[in-house]
Coordinates of C-alpha atoms in Angstrom, one line a residue:
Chain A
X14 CA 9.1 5.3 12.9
X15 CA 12.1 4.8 10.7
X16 CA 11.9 2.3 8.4
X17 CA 14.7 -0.7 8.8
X18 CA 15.7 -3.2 5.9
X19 CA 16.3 -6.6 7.0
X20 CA 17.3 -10.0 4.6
X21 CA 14.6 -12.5 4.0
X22 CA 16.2 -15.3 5.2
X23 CA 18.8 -16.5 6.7
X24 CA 20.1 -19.7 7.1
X25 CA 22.6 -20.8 10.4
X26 CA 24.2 -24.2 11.5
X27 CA 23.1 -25.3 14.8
X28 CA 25.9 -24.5 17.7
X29 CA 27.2 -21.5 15.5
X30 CA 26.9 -18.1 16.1
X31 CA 23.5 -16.0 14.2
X32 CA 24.5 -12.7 13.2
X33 CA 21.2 -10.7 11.8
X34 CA 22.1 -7.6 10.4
X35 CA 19.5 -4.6 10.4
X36 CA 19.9 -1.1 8.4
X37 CA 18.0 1.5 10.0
X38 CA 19.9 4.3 7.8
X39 CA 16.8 7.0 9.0
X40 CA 17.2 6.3 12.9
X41 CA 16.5 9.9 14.8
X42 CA 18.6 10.7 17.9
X43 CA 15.7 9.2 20.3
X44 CA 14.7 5.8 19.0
X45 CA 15.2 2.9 20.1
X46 CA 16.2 -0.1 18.1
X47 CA 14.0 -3.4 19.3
X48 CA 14.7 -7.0 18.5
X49 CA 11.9 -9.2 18.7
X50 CA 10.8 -12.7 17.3
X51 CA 8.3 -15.1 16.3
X52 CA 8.8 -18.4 16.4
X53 CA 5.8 -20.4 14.1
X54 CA 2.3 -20.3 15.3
X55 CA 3.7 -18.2 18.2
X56 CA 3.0 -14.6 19.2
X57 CA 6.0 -12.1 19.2
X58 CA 8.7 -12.7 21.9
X59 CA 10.6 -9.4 22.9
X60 CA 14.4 -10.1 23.1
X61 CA 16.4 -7.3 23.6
X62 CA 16.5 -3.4 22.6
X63 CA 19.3 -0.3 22.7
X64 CA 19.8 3.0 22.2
X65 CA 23.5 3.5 21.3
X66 CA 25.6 1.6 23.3
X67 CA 25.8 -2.7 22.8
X68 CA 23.6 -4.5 25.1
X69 CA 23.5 -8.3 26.3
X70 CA 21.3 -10.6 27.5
X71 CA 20.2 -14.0 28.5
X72 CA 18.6 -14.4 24.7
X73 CA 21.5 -12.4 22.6
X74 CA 23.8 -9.5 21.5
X75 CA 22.6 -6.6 20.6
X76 CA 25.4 -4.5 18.4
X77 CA 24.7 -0.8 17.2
X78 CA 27.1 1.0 14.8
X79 CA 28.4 4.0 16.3
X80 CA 26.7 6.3 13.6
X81 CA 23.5 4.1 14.8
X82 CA 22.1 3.6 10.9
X83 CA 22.6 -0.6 11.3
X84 CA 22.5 -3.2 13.8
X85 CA 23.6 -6.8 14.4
X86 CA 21.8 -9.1 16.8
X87 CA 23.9 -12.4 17.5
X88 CA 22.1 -15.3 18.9
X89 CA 25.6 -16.9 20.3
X90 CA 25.0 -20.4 19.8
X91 CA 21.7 -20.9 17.7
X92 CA 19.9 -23.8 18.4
X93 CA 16.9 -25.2 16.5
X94 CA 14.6 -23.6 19.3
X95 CA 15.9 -20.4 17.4
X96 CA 14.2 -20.5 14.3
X97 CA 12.0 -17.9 13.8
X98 CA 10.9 -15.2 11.8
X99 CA 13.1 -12.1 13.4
X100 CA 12.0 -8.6 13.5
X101 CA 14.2 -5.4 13.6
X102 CA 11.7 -2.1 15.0
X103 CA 13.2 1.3 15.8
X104 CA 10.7 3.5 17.7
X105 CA 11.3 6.7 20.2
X106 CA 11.4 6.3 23.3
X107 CA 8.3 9.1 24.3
X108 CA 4.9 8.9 25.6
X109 CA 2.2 8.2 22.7
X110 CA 5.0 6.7 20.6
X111 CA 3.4 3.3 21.4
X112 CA 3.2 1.2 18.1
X113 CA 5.7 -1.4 17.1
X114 CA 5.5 -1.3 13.3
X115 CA 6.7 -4.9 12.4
X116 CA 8.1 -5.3 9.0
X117 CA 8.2 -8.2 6.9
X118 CA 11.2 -9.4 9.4
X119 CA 14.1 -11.8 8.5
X120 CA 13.3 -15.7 8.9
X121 CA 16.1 -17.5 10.4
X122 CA 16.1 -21.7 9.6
X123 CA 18.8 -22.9 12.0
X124 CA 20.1 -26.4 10.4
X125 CA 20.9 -29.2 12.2
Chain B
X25 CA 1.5 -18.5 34.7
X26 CA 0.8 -17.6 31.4
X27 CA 1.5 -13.8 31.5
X28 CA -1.1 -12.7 28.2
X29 CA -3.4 -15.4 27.7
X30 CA -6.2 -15.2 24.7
X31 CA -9.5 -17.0 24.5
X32 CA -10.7 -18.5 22.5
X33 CA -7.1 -20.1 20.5
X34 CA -9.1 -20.9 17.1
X35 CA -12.7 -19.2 16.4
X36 CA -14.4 -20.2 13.2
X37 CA -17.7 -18.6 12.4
X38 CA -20.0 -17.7 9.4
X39 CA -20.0 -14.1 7.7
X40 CA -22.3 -12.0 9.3
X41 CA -21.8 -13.3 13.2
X42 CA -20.8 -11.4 16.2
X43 CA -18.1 -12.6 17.7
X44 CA -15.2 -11.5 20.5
X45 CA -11.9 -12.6 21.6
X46 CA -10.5 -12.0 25.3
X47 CA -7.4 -11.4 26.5
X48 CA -6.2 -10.9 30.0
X49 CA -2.7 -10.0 31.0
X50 CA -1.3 -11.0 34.6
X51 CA 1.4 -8.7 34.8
X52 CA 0.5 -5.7 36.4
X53 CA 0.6 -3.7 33.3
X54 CA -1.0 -0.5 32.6
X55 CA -0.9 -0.7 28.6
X56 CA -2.7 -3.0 26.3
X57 CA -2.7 -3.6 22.7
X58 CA -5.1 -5.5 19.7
X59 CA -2.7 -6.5 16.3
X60 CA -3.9 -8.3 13.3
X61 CA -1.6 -11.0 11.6
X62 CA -2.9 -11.2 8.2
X63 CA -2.3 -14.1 5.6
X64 CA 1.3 -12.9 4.6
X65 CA 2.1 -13.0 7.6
X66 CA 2.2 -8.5 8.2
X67 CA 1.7 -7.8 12.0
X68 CA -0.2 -4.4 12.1
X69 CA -1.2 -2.4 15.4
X70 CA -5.3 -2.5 15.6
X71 CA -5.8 -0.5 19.2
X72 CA -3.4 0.7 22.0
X73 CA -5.5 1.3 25.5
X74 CA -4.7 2.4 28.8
X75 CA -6.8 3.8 31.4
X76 CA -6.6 7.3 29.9
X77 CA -6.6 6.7 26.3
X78 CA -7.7 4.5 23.4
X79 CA -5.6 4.9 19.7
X80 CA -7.4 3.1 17.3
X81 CA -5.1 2.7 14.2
X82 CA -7.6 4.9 11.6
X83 CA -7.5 1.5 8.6
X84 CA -9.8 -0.4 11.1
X85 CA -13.0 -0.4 10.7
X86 CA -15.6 0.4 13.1
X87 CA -17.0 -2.8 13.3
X88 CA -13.9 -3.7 15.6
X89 CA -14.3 -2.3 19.3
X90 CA -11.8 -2.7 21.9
X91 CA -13.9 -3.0 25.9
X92 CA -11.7 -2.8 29.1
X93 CA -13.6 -4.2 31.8
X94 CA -10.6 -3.7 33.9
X95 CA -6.8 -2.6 33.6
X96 CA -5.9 -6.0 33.4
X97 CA -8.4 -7.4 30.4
X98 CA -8.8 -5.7 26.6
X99 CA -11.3 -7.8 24.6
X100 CA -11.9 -7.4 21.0
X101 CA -15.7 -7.3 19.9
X102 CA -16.0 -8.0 16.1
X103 CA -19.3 -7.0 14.8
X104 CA -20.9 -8.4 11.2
X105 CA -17.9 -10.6 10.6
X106 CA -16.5 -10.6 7.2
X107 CA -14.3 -12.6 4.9
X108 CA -11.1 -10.6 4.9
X109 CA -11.2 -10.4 9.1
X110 CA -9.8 -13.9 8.9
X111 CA -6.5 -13.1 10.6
X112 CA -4.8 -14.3 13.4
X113 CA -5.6 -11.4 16.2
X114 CA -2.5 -11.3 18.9
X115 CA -3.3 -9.5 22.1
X116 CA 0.1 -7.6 24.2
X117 CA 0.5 -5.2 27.0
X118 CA 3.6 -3.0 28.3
X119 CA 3.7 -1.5 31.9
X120 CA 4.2 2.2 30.4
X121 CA 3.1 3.1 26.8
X122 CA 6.6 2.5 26.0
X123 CA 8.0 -0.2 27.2
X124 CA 8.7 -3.5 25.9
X125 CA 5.4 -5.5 25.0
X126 CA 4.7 -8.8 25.9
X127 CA 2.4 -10.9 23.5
X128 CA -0.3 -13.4 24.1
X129 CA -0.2 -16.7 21.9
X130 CA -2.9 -15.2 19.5
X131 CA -6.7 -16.2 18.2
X132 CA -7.1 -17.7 14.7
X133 CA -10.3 -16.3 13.4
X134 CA -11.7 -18.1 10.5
X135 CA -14.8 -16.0 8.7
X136 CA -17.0 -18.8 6.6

């Protein structure tokens, strides 16, 4: 899997926008990037994945450079729900290719 | 309604015990999965298990078995406990080995 680099923390007022970046400089033609989160004493919560092209959901944004080596995901209007600690995983989309390899992830305090 | 549900939520238990954690997953899905949440907070990949195929990540030792009773359960035996397996042990699943997994609220294992 290629590795990503995320910031250890991140701080955002509540009702703002979150914008997490994610570098993923290694990223092959066929993986994915994943967002996923974990809010304290809580087991990982998928939020949203891509391939190329910018994705939304219910939860957030998900922005991809058009070379694909970094990522944003924007929580639109963080609430205090939203801290967590936020994980950025590429993997490939094939058969055997299983694993999410969770890195050390970016932990988001949303202020009041 | 809980999709991936774990039993027990906290296990405490002396060195040298036998001990194993369930988890069941209500969704229909064909994929399961054992990671370990150590101390600092590092989410590794333990097993991945399907009905045609177990991957056991090759840094975990033997005295951790995965048992499939059925597609929809993957428990995790634990055999002469030790120290260091105090972890919190999250349980997912995925309808295709690579798709989105879902997680279960994890078991805190505490090794006296």
């Amino acid at each position: 899997d290629a590795k990503t680099t995320q910031p250890t923390s991140m701080d955002c007022a509540e009702g703002r926008a979150a914008n997490l970046p994610c570098n993923h400089s290694t990223i092959s033609g066929n993986e994915y990037v994943y967002w996923y989160r974990q809010i304290h004493s809580q087991g990982p919560q998928y939020i949203i994945h891509g391939l190329k092209n910018n994705e939304t959901n219910e939860m957030a944004s998900l922005i991809i450079t058009e070379d694909r080596k970094s990522s944003t995901l924007i929580l639109p209007h963080a609430t205090l729900r939203d801290t967590a600690v936020y994980y950025c995983i590429v993997r490939p989309d094939q058969t055997g290719a299983n694993n999410l390899f969770f890195g050390t992830g970016t932990r988001l305090t949303v202020i009041p | 309604d809980t999709a991936v549900s774990q039993t027990p939520k906290y296990l405490v238990t002396q060195m040298g015990n036998d001990k194993s954690i369930k988890c069941e997953q209500n969704l229909g899905h064909d994929t399961m999965y054992w990671y370990k949440q150590d101390s600092k907070k590092f989410l590794k990949i333990m097993f991945s298990y399907n009905n045609k195929e177990l991957i056991i990540n090759e840094t975990v030792p033997n005295r951790f078995s995965p048992k499939s009773p059925d597609k929809a359960h993957l428990n995790l035996h634990i055999n002469s406990l030790e120290l260091g397996d105090s972890a919190v042990y999250f349980c997912a699943s995925s309808q295709a080995s690579q798709e989105t997994q879902y997680f279960g609220p994890g078991t805190r294992l505490l090794v006296l």
